[in-house]
Amino acid sequence: MRPEILNPLFGETAAFKGVGKALAKPIEKLRLTRVKDLLYHQPSYWMQRKRVDVLDEVDVDETIIIELTPVDYKSGGPRSPLRVQATDKDGNYISLTYFGRNIGWPKKLLPLNKPKIVSGKLERYGDELQIVHPDEVLEPGQSGQIALVEPIYPLSDGLGNKRMSQLIEQALELVPELPEWIEPSQLVGQSWSKWKDSVIALHRKDSEAAQERLAYDELFANQLAFMLVKASNRRKKGVPIQGNAELRDKLKLPFELTGAQKRCISEIEGDLAQSAPMLRLLQGDVGSGKTLVALMALLNAVEAGYQGAFLAPTEILARQHFESLQTLLSGLPINIAILTGRDKGKPREATLMGLADGSINILVGTHAIFQDKVQYKNLALAVIDEQHKFGVSQRLMLAQKAEKTPHLLAMTATPIPRTLTLSQFGEMDVSRIDELPPGRQVIETRVISENRLSEVVDGLARHLAGKGQAYWVCPLVEESEKSDLAAAEERAAMLQQRFGDQVGLVHGRMKGPEKDAVMERFQRAEVKLLVATTVIEVGVDVPNASLMIIEHADRFGLAQLHQLRGRVGRGSEKSNCLLLRGEVLSETARARLSLLRETNDGFRIAEEDLRLRGAGEILGTRQSGEAGFRVASPEQVTAYIGTATDDARLLLDRDGGLDSERGKAARVALYLFEKDWGVSLLRSG
Ligand code: ADP
Ligand code: MG
């Protein structure tokens, strides 16, 4: 159970003073429903105010506090703003400008010839200086009430900065003193303060050290939880697998395995032979041949008399894997079955029976294969494809599936930078397929302005006439899903006008069977041009499709573009990728696109992606938790993840039960960052 000391931090902000219905929505949107969420809501920047006597002392764009005397009101009519003309002590003019129809209240606030203290951002309007909607207007002598630095927070409609500050002030009143989980020497070395002081400093002064400490806490708790998984896994009894290679020898492959595949296979074999269950991540770019590596592991298990399961993220991929495995395994004495949410009735019953009595050796399917009703006779190896769609908790759940914990092989085509691998898959060992099978065609990538759409369509026409197939991807931005869908439909309609029923459309709102039907027609080349929103991102294999067109490519992330591009270049034909870009590009968008033009190396793209996202990070996106961290920035993940991992490992080496004083404090950190499952592993040992 969560330590009592943390309870105030998990209290609901809905109970705060001044939080009514109107605030519920923005609070929800910013994910600030609990006290601790507010405490970790970091300022996006600090506004600096300058106290001055006369306007000559400051530059435009500075935020100032100054005494001014209103001398005249000017308004050019009902539609134009009210301009309160005012002078500083030297008689310099400035206009305090108020928009809106009600001009009564600014006049009341700023009566003529009465000096006032005014604060706001100085701007130039034509030849005049002005402040638009001063943020403070006070009596002379009250200027001390205005803060010289003020945190400006990520905000949302209906929740302005003042209100946000008030909420955070209320949260700060509830901050408890927490025991220290950071090693004292490190605290001193980094000049970090205690947790409570750091939380307070985060909101009261522009303190880098405070923010850093809190970010480190987050990374430390994360890595500690992973290390606990790893440690508890090591204590578990699994089944050592050492097949006699009989099946693997019979497998007829039309090609040589690459060196990288061989290396990964032997790393996996080494793990499987142990009784401690394997926890391994297999990373390899699209087309690097991960399936075969997984198959070798599965055959190993079957040779040794066990069952294996292969989990795919979607129905389509499950079927595709099932079919390609069936083809590869034809002629071998192996029973392979498929199970997805769509398999119902008698066939489903038969599959369940086969799993329970052991007559099915390998099961392929979607997450349905790990539901409670699915009982295996002796599952010894689970393979998860496209790991990034599965969270840690799902990985843990999986481990509970069999009497003896099955070995786990997770596969991902997203080449993840090393630091992110540690922060997202810290408990796993990593194998990398860093080499593509020989003879792969390089995909030629070009960046083209959307203005040249008709040329692109002409090129597409030539491609289709030459019996090629192609993808056309339209972006899907979550916020306006509807209108983007409309855009995709419109694009499909336009292309249909030219290419008739060779064109198919798939999008995220389609029902599974409907979508699969289109995909299958594309696979059978009945559909030649597949217009899609990003639903095709993951794993579909159509070797004859050698042209990829991505509209508004500047709206996609690097990794995503790389994944999409990986849909082509799978056949013997030379493949092309056209990235259509909008007129105006941000600097990072430009950098992303030119990197793609330059290289096909997924690992390099991933490292750059991290760097660009770090550098070009839009304020507030950190809160969206893309990398799963709320406090730590991407740069901080890179800078501290290694230390945090070592630190966590060291703590567990010395105090595996987290019973020491520091160990107990570390438990608090785990609960604070909601790694409750980490602590539960500790207890069940
Ligand atoms: P991914 O890593 O993207 O899952 P796959 O396992 O689907 O890649 O392999 C992509 C294609 O490459 C498949 O058609 C597969 O048969 C082929 N392939 C795999 N290994 C090799 C190899 N060593 N040499 C040639 N082709 C290979
Ligand atoms: Mg694959």
PDB file of C-alpha atoms in Angstrom, residues 31 39 73 95 103 272 287 335 410 445 460 518 529 533 562 591 612 637 650 653 662:
ATOM      1  CA  ARG A  31      -3.751  16.132 -16.477  1.00  0.00           C
ATOM      2  CA  LEU A  39       3.403  20.166  -8.068  1.00  0.00           C
ATOM      3  CA  TYR A  73      -8.751  58.744 -23.275  1.00  0.00           C
ATOM      4  CA  SER A  95      -0.732  54.341 -24.478  1.00  0.00           C
ATOM      5  CA  ILE A 103     -14.612  50.681 -21.993  1.00  0.00           C
ATOM      6  CA  LEU A 272      16.862 -19.913 -23.374  1.00  0.00           C
ATOM      7  CA  GLY A 287      13.047  -5.755 -43.159  1.00  0.00           C
ATOM      8  CA  ASN A 335       1.103 -27.699 -35.569  1.00  0.00           C
ATOM      9  CA  ALA A 410      10.165  -8.724 -27.528  1.00  0.00           C
ATOM     10  CA  THR A 445      13.845   9.482 -51.068  1.00  0.00           C
ATOM     11  CA  LEU A 460       2.196   7.862 -59.944  1.00  0.00           C
ATOM     12  CA  VAL A 518      -9.056  -3.560 -48.298  1.00  0.00           C
ATOM     13  CA  LEU A 529      -2.950   2.312 -54.879  1.00  0.00           C
ATOM     14  CA  THR A 533      -3.973   7.376 -42.820  1.00  0.00           C
ATOM     15  CA  HIS A 562      11.168   6.053 -41.383  1.00  0.00           C
ATOM     16  CA  ALA A 591      16.199  19.049 -40.808  1.00  0.00           C
ATOM     17  CA  LEU A 612      15.977  17.160 -32.822  1.00  0.00           C
ATOM     18  CA  VAL A 637      16.881  11.467 -19.976  1.00  0.00           C
ATOM     19  CA  LEU A 650      23.731  -0.501  -6.755  1.00  0.00           C
ATOM     20  CA  ASP A 653      22.791  -5.007  -4.831  1.00  0.00           C
ATOM     21  CA  ARG A 662      17.412   4.626   2.019  1.00  0.00           C
TER      22      ARG A 662
END
